[in-house]
PDB file of C-alpha atoms in Angstrom:
ATOM      1  CA  ASP A1487      25.237  12.861   1.859  1.00  0.00           C
ATOM      2  CA  GLN A1488      25.046  12.008  -1.813  1.00  0.00           C
ATOM      3  CA  GLN A1489      23.617   8.503  -2.177  1.00  0.00           C
ATOM      4  CA  VAL A1490      23.888   8.533  -5.956  1.00  0.00           C
ATOM      5  CA  LYS A1491      27.043   9.961  -7.458  1.00  0.00           C
ATOM      6  CA  GLN A1492      28.032  10.823 -10.979  1.00  0.00           C
ATOM      7  CA  ASN A1493      31.641  11.799 -10.539  1.00  0.00           C
ATOM      8  CA  SER A1494      32.227  13.085 -14.063  1.00  0.00           C
ATOM      9  CA  PRO A1495      30.512  16.440 -14.592  1.00  0.00           C
ATOM     10  CA  SER A1496      31.204  16.326 -18.315  1.00  0.00           C
ATOM     11  CA  LEU A1497      32.250  14.017 -21.127  1.00  0.00           C
ATOM     12  CA  SER A1498      33.239  14.786 -24.712  1.00  0.00           C
ATOM     13  CA  VAL A1499      33.135  12.107 -27.390  1.00  0.00           C
ATOM     14  CA  GLN A1500      33.591  12.005 -31.158  1.00  0.00           C
ATOM     15  CA  GLU A1501      30.577  11.113 -33.275  1.00  0.00           C
ATOM     16  CA  GLY A1502      30.427   7.383 -33.977  1.00  0.00           C
ATOM     17  CA  ARG A1503      32.455   6.422 -30.915  1.00  0.00           C
ATOM     18  CA  ILE A1504      31.199   4.943 -27.655  1.00  0.00           C
ATOM     19  CA  SER A1505      30.027   7.142 -24.783  1.00  0.00           C
ATOM     20  CA  ILE A1506      30.272   5.650 -21.304  1.00  0.00           C
ATOM     21  CA  LEU A1507      28.570   7.431 -18.442  1.00  0.00           C
ATOM     22  CA  ASN A1508      29.145   6.173 -14.923  1.00  0.00           C
ATOM     23  CA  CYS A1509      27.134   6.209 -11.724  1.00  0.00           C
ATOM     24  CA  ASP A1510      27.825   4.929  -8.207  1.00  0.00           C
ATOM     25  CA  TYR A1511      25.382   4.419  -5.364  1.00  0.00           C
ATOM     26  CA  THR A1512      25.798   3.732  -1.682  1.00  0.00           C
ATOM     27  CA  ASN A1513      22.497   2.249  -0.499  1.00  0.00           C
ATOM     28  CA  SER A1514      22.142  -1.507  -0.910  1.00  0.00           C
ATOM     29  CA  MET A1515      18.335  -1.127  -0.605  1.00  0.00           C
ATOM     30  CA  PHE A1516      18.210   0.466  -4.038  1.00  0.00           C
ATOM     31  CA  ASP A1517      16.638  -2.079  -6.369  1.00  0.00           C
ATOM     32  CA  TYR A1518      15.776  -0.218  -9.542  1.00  0.00           C
ATOM     33  CA  PHE A1519      17.883   2.141 -11.572  1.00  0.00           C
ATOM     34  CA  LEU A1520      17.061   4.573 -14.325  1.00  0.00           C
ATOM     35  CA  TRP A1521      18.761   6.966 -16.711  1.00  0.00           C
ATOM     36  CA  TYR A1522      17.183  10.228 -17.753  1.00  0.00           C
ATOM     37  CA  LYS A1523      18.267  12.589 -20.491  1.00  0.00           C
ATOM     38  CA  LYS A1524      17.776  16.341 -20.339  1.00  0.00           C
ATOM     39  CA  TYR A1525      18.105  18.932 -23.072  1.00  0.00           C
ATOM     40  CA  PRO A1526      18.418  22.624 -22.152  1.00  0.00           C
ATOM     41  CA  ALA A1527      15.080  24.306 -21.404  1.00  0.00           C
ATOM     42  CA  GLU A1528      13.277  20.942 -21.345  1.00  0.00           C
ATOM     43  CA  GLY A1529      12.331  18.533 -18.592  1.00  0.00           C
ATOM     44  CA  PRO A1530      14.216  15.250 -18.220  1.00  0.00           C
ATOM     45  CA  THR A1531      12.921  12.309 -20.237  1.00  0.00           C
ATOM     46  CA  PHE A1532      13.207   8.663 -19.337  1.00  0.00           C
ATOM     47  CA  LEU A1533      15.839   6.788 -21.315  1.00  0.00           C
ATOM     48  CA  ILE A1534      16.400   3.284 -19.969  1.00  0.00           C
ATOM     49  CA  SER A1535      16.127   1.354 -16.723  1.00  0.00           C
ATOM     50  CA  ILE A1536      17.385  -1.816 -15.075  1.00  0.00           C
ATOM     51  CA  SER A1537      16.168  -3.929 -12.195  1.00  0.00           C
ATOM     52  CA  SER A1538      18.583  -5.239  -9.587  1.00  0.00           C
ATOM     53  CA  ILE A1539      17.825  -8.802 -10.692  1.00  0.00           C
ATOM     54  CA  LYS A1540      19.557  -8.099 -13.996  1.00  0.00           C
ATOM     55  CA  ASP A1541      23.062  -7.023 -14.894  1.00  0.00           C
ATOM     56  CA  LYS A1542      22.374  -5.671 -18.358  1.00  0.00           C
ATOM     57  CA  ASN A1543      19.540  -4.071 -20.284  1.00  0.00           C
ATOM     58  CA  GLU A1544      19.748  -3.006 -23.902  1.00  0.00           C
ATOM     59  CA  ASP A1545      17.542  -0.727 -25.972  1.00  0.00           C
ATOM     60  CA  GLY A1546      18.866   0.109 -29.413  1.00  0.00           C
ATOM     61  CA  ARG A1547      22.037   2.157 -29.099  1.00  0.00           C
ATOM     62  CA  PHE A1548      21.686   2.361 -25.312  1.00  0.00           C
ATOM     63  CA  THR A1549      22.829  -0.295 -22.862  1.00  0.00           C
ATOM     64  CA  VAL A1550      22.872  -0.070 -19.099  1.00  0.00           C
ATOM     65  CA  PHE A1551      25.143  -2.322 -17.054  1.00  0.00           C
ATOM     66  CA  LEU A1552      24.698  -2.962 -13.347  1.00  0.00           C
ATOM     67  CA  ASN A1553      27.418  -4.256 -11.025  1.00  0.00           C
ATOM     68  CA  LYS A1554      25.701  -4.783  -7.691  1.00  0.00           C
ATOM     69  CA  SER A1555      28.781  -5.882  -5.800  1.00  0.00           C
ATOM     70  CA  ALA A1556      30.516  -2.648  -6.767  1.00  0.00           C
ATOM     71  CA  LYS A1557      27.302  -0.596  -6.456  1.00  0.00           C
ATOM     72  CA  HIS A1558      28.040   0.787  -9.882  1.00  0.00           C
ATOM     73  CA  LEU A1559      26.098   1.234 -13.076  1.00  0.00           C
ATOM     74  CA  SER A1560      27.035   2.599 -16.436  1.00  0.00           C
ATOM     75  CA  LEU A1561      25.263   3.751 -19.574  1.00  0.00           C
ATOM     76  CA  HIS A1562      26.834   2.932 -22.916  1.00  0.00           C
ATOM     77  CA  ILE A1563      25.801   4.756 -26.070  1.00  0.00           C
ATOM     78  CA  VAL A1564      27.025   3.174 -29.297  1.00  0.00           C
ATOM     79  CA  PRO A1565      27.444   4.773 -31.747  1.00  0.00           C
ATOM     80  CA  SER A1566      27.226   8.246 -30.280  1.00  0.00           C
ATOM     81  CA  GLN A1567      25.425  10.892 -32.299  1.00  0.00           C
ATOM     82  CA  PRO A1568      25.456  14.709 -32.021  1.00  0.00           C
ATOM     83  CA  GLY A1569      21.784  14.572 -30.989  1.00  0.00           C
ATOM     84  CA  ASP A1570      22.829  12.635 -27.897  1.00  0.00           C
ATOM     85  CA  SER A1571      24.458  15.787 -26.526  1.00  0.00           C
ATOM     86  CA  ALA A1572      22.554  16.458 -23.303  1.00  0.00           C
ATOM     87  CA  VAL A1573      22.757  16.124 -19.543  1.00  0.00           C
ATOM     88  CA  TYR A1574      22.335  12.546 -18.346  1.00  0.00           C
ATOM     89  CA  PHE A1575      21.015  11.813 -14.868  1.00  0.00           C
ATOM     90  CA  CYS A1576      21.339   8.500 -13.136  1.00  0.00           C
ATOM     91  CA  ALA A1577      18.582   7.686 -10.612  1.00  0.00           C
ATOM     92  CA  SER A1578      18.074   4.926  -8.076  1.00  0.00           C
ATOM     93  CA  GLU A1579      14.837   3.846  -6.482  1.00  0.00           C
ATOM     94  CA  ASP A1580      14.787   3.291  -2.749  1.00  0.00           C
ATOM     95  CA  GLY A1581      12.915  -0.003  -2.352  1.00  0.00           C
ATOM     96  CA  ASN A1582      11.556   1.072   1.042  1.00  0.00           C
ATOM     97  CA  THR A1583      10.127   4.458   0.156  1.00  0.00           C
ATOM     98  CA  GLY A1584       9.709   4.254  -3.615  1.00  0.00           C
ATOM     99  CA  LYS A1585      11.485   7.582  -3.971  1.00  0.00           C
ATOM    100  CA  LEU A1586      13.916   8.239  -6.773  1.00  0.00           C
ATOM    101  CA  ILE A1587      17.320   9.597  -5.789  1.00  0.00           C
ATOM    102  CA  PHE A1588      19.155  11.388  -8.592  1.00  0.00           C
ATOM    103  CA  GLY A1589      22.822  11.882  -9.259  1.00  0.00           C
ATOM    104  CA  GLN A1590      24.388  15.230 -10.086  1.00  0.00           C
ATOM    105  CA  GLY A1591      24.260  14.685 -13.816  1.00  0.00           C
ATOM    106  CA  THR A1592      26.893  14.352 -16.543  1.00  0.00           C
ATOM    107  CA  THR A1593      26.922  16.669 -19.539  1.00  0.00           C
ATOM    108  CA  LEU A1594      27.705  14.715 -22.697  1.00  0.00           C
ATOM    109  CA  GLN A1595      28.949  16.492 -25.784  1.00  0.00           C
ATOM    110  CA  VAL A1596      29.165  14.496 -28.993  1.00  0.00           C
ATOM    111  CA  LYS A1597      31.294  16.268 -31.571  1.00  0.00           C
ATOM    112  CA  PRO A1598      30.566  15.843 -35.298  1.00  0.00           C
TER     113      PRO A1598
ATOM    114  CA  ASP B 174       0.315  12.661 -26.088  1.00  0.00           C
ATOM    115  CA  VAL B 175       0.903  12.540 -22.336  1.00  0.00           C
ATOM    116  CA  LYS B 176       1.773  15.775 -20.718  1.00  0.00           C
ATOM    117  CA  VAL B 177       2.930  17.473 -17.539  1.00  0.00           C
ATOM    118  CA  THR B 178       2.391  21.198 -17.764  1.00  0.00           C
ATOM    119  CA  GLN B 179       4.005  23.778 -15.543  1.00  0.00           C
ATOM    120  CA  SER B 180       2.248  27.119 -15.524  1.00  0.00           C
ATOM    121  CA  SER B 181       5.253  29.418 -15.741  1.00  0.00           C
ATOM    122  CA  ARG B 182       8.502  28.835 -17.598  1.00  0.00           C
ATOM    123  CA  TYR B 183      10.265  31.877 -16.174  1.00  0.00           C
ATOM    124  CA  LEU B 184       9.546  33.922 -13.064  1.00  0.00           C
ATOM    125  CA  VAL B 185      11.348  36.775 -11.362  1.00  0.00           C
ATOM    126  CA  LYS B 186      10.323  37.533  -7.791  1.00  0.00           C
ATOM    127  CA  ARG B 187      11.592  39.676  -4.954  1.00  0.00           C
ATOM    128  CA  THR B 188      12.804  38.428  -1.596  1.00  0.00           C
ATOM    129  CA  GLY B 189       9.886  37.913   0.756  1.00  0.00           C
ATOM    130  CA  GLU B 190       7.253  37.482  -1.953  1.00  0.00           C
ATOM    131  CA  LYS B 191       4.902  34.512  -1.946  1.00  0.00           C
ATOM    132  CA  VAL B 192       5.375  32.338  -5.007  1.00  0.00           C
ATOM    133  CA  PHE B 193       3.037  29.739  -6.494  1.00  0.00           C
ATOM    134  CA  LEU B 194       4.254  27.171  -9.001  1.00  0.00           C
ATOM    135  CA  GLU B 195       1.462  25.186 -10.600  1.00  0.00           C
ATOM    136  CA  CYS B 196       1.680  21.780 -12.223  1.00  0.00           C
ATOM    137  CA  VAL B 197      -1.018  19.832 -14.063  1.00  0.00           C
ATOM    138  CA  GLN B 198      -0.800  16.325 -15.522  1.00  0.00           C
ATOM    139  CA  ASP B 199      -3.244  14.694 -17.909  1.00  0.00           C
ATOM    140  CA  MET B 200      -2.232  11.058 -17.401  1.00  0.00           C
ATOM    141  CA  ASP B 201      -4.427  10.303 -14.362  1.00  0.00           C
ATOM    142  CA  HIS B 202      -1.257   9.549 -12.393  1.00  0.00           C
ATOM    143  CA  GLU B 203      -1.502   9.009  -8.670  1.00  0.00           C
ATOM    144  CA  ASN B 204       2.004  10.234  -7.849  1.00  0.00           C
ATOM    145  CA  MET B 205       3.266  13.767  -8.264  1.00  0.00           C
ATOM    146  CA  PHE B 206       6.611  15.279  -7.341  1.00  0.00           C
ATOM    147  CA  TRP B 207       8.422  18.590  -7.097  1.00  0.00           C
ATOM    148  CA  TYR B 208      12.190  18.675  -7.655  1.00  0.00           C
ATOM    149  CA  ARG B 209      14.681  21.468  -7.946  1.00  0.00           C
ATOM    150  CA  GLN B 210      17.704  21.268 -10.202  1.00  0.00           C
ATOM    151  CA  ASP B 211      20.905  23.105  -9.337  1.00  0.00           C
ATOM    152  CA  PRO B 212      24.315  22.838 -11.033  1.00  0.00           C
ATOM    153  CA  GLY B 213      26.467  20.179  -9.438  1.00  0.00           C
ATOM    154  CA  LEU B 214      23.637  18.968  -7.209  1.00  0.00           C
ATOM    155  CA  GLY B 215      21.384  17.190  -9.675  1.00  0.00           C
ATOM    156  CA  LEU B 216      17.676  16.869  -8.976  1.00  0.00           C
ATOM    157  CA  ARG B 217      16.650  17.080  -5.355  1.00  0.00           C
ATOM    158  CA  LEU B 218      13.195  16.101  -4.147  1.00  0.00           C
ATOM    159  CA  ILE B 219      11.266  18.829  -2.337  1.00  0.00           C
ATOM    160  CA  TYR B 220       7.828  17.271  -1.785  1.00  0.00           C
ATOM    161  CA  PHE B 221       5.752  14.489  -3.250  1.00  0.00           C
ATOM    162  CA  SER B 222       2.193  13.267  -3.116  1.00  0.00           C
ATOM    163  CA  TYR B 223       0.722   9.804  -3.611  1.00  0.00           C
ATOM    164  CA  ASP B 224      -2.905  10.882  -3.494  1.00  0.00           C
ATOM    165  CA  VAL B 225      -5.236  13.844  -3.335  1.00  0.00           C
ATOM    166  CA  LYS B 226      -4.791  15.903  -0.158  1.00  0.00           C
ATOM    167  CA  MET B 227      -1.792  13.794   0.744  1.00  0.00           C
ATOM    168  CA  LYS B 228       1.774  15.120   0.886  1.00  0.00           C
ATOM    169  CA  GLU B 229       5.139  13.860   2.037  1.00  0.00           C
ATOM    170  CA  LYS B 230       8.359  15.747   2.621  1.00  0.00           C
ATOM    171  CA  GLY B 231      11.227  15.024   0.323  1.00  0.00           C
ATOM    172  CA  ASP B 232      14.883  15.677   0.990  1.00  0.00           C
ATOM    173  CA  ILE B 233      14.802  19.489   1.055  1.00  0.00           C
ATOM    174  CA  PRO B 234      11.314  20.649   2.159  1.00  0.00           C
ATOM    175  CA  GLU B 235      12.431  23.639   4.212  1.00  0.00           C
ATOM    176  CA  GLY B 236      10.982  26.885   2.929  1.00  0.00           C
ATOM    177  CA  TYR B 237       8.387  25.138   0.773  1.00  0.00           C
ATOM    178  CA  SER B 238       4.854  23.824   1.076  1.00  0.00           C
ATOM    179  CA  VAL B 239       2.563  22.031  -1.364  1.00  0.00           C
ATOM    180  CA  SER B 240      -1.098  21.586  -2.121  1.00  0.00           C
ATOM    181  CA  ARG B 241      -2.910  18.753  -3.887  1.00  0.00           C
ATOM    182  CA  GLU B 242      -6.627  19.464  -3.946  1.00  0.00           C
ATOM    183  CA  LYS B 243      -7.236  17.592  -7.194  1.00  0.00           C
ATOM    184  CA  LYS B 244      -5.596  14.496  -8.603  1.00  0.00           C
ATOM    185  CA  GLU B 245      -4.252  16.249 -11.671  1.00  0.00           C
ATOM    186  CA  ARG B 246      -2.857  19.350  -9.958  1.00  0.00           C
ATOM    187  CA  PHE B 247       0.104  19.729  -7.593  1.00  0.00           C
ATOM    188  CA  SER B 248       1.187  23.180  -6.472  1.00  0.00           C
ATOM    189  CA  LEU B 249       4.460  24.254  -4.905  1.00  0.00           C
ATOM    190  CA  ILE B 250       4.363  27.277  -2.625  1.00  0.00           C
ATOM    191  CA  LEU B 251       7.218  29.432  -1.429  1.00  0.00           C
ATOM    192  CA  GLU B 252       5.716  31.335   1.477  1.00  0.00           C
ATOM    193  CA  SER B 253       8.512  33.906   1.573  1.00  0.00           C
ATOM    194  CA  ALA B 254      10.947  33.616  -1.288  1.00  0.00           C
ATOM    195  CA  SER B 255      14.651  33.897  -0.590  1.00  0.00           C
ATOM    196  CA  THR B 256      17.611  34.265  -2.933  1.00  0.00           C
ATOM    197  CA  ASN B 257      18.786  30.701  -2.223  1.00  0.00           C
ATOM    198  CA  GLN B 258      15.548  29.466  -3.764  1.00  0.00           C
ATOM    199  CA  THR B 259      16.651  30.722  -7.158  1.00  0.00           C
ATOM    200  CA  SER B 260      16.610  27.518  -9.156  1.00  0.00           C
ATOM    201  CA  MET B 261      14.993  25.402 -11.856  1.00  0.00           C
ATOM    202  CA  TYR B 262      11.880  23.716 -10.491  1.00  0.00           C
ATOM    203  CA  LEU B 263      10.676  20.511 -12.099  1.00  0.00           C
ATOM    204  CA  CYS B 264       7.318  18.862 -11.587  1.00  0.00           C
ATOM    205  CA  ALA B 265       6.886  15.173 -12.363  1.00  0.00           C
ATOM    206  CA  SER B 266       4.232  12.496 -12.181  1.00  0.00           C
ATOM    207  CA  SER B 267       4.159   8.710 -12.228  1.00  0.00           C
ATOM    208  CA  SER B 268       1.698   5.860 -12.070  1.00  0.00           C
ATOM    209  CA  LEU B 269       1.198   3.544  -9.127  1.00  0.00           C
ATOM    210  CA  ASP B 270       1.389   0.627 -11.570  1.00  0.00           C
ATOM    211  CA  ARG B 271       4.309  -1.453 -10.325  1.00  0.00           C
ATOM    212  CA  ASP B 272       5.434  -2.141 -13.897  1.00  0.00           C
ATOM    213  CA  LEU B 273       6.066   1.537 -14.328  1.00  0.00           C
ATOM    214  CA  THR B 274       7.673   2.061 -10.970  1.00  0.00           C
ATOM    215  CA  GLY B 275      10.116   4.856 -10.998  1.00  0.00           C
ATOM    216  CA  GLU B 276       9.454   6.151 -14.471  1.00  0.00           C
ATOM    217  CA  LEU B 277       8.720   9.811 -14.021  1.00  0.00           C
ATOM    218  CA  PHE B 278       7.210  12.125 -16.578  1.00  0.00           C
ATOM    219  CA  PHE B 279       8.564  15.620 -16.177  1.00  0.00           C
ATOM    220  CA  GLY B 280       7.276  19.039 -17.068  1.00  0.00           C
ATOM    221  CA  GLU B 281       9.481  21.500 -18.919  1.00  0.00           C
ATOM    222  CA  GLY B 282      10.529  23.260 -15.745  1.00  0.00           C
ATOM    223  CA  SER B 283      10.040  26.666 -14.175  1.00  0.00           C
ATOM    224  CA  ARG B 284      13.109  28.829 -13.783  1.00  0.00           C
ATOM    225  CA  LEU B 285      12.672  31.032 -10.738  1.00  0.00           C
ATOM    226  CA  THR B 286      14.943  33.964  -9.979  1.00  0.00           C
ATOM    227  CA  VAL B 287      14.611  35.624  -6.579  1.00  0.00           C
ATOM    228  CA  LEU B 288      16.167  39.081  -6.372  1.00  0.00           C
TER     229      LEU B 288
END
């Protein structure tokens, strides 16, 4: 059973516009959430995170929003750049075990 | 520059062969992990370790074993490789420091093909 879901396998956006990547989770024990970015033939790299005590965290062009009541988080990239084209994984930390549970990933393509 | 190094980027093995995937980290991290990445399934945790000689099963441990004899090295072993173990394998490490909870540092991955 998928505890972390990224329901959009892919997203295509024009350069300069906003990219919004979505993630849903089912376990209310999750208390820390992260986004990772992965280029082909490379390992994932950490992008941004948010604790369950917050509803927003911003780092430059990247902002993560958390809606705990809806068990939903989203990553906003503004403005999108061609170099942002990658696979984005959402991950949630199980507060009991400390394990990270990853979503299926969303492939973002930013067109010049 | 911090680094997680996986010994082989690409491997091709035959069904029934024993396969070793090696991972070394130079960050003195306590935690080490093995994931596999498959299209449409994301990253799934196979095994992890919080200390030397310690191991815990992840979500999909069947068909795999691990070894952690030294803090910096975490090995994944496929005792008898099968075609459904064809995948991208990713090693990761993290610190026990609570401020860094959850932030994993990944290696570049090892793409295994089992024929």
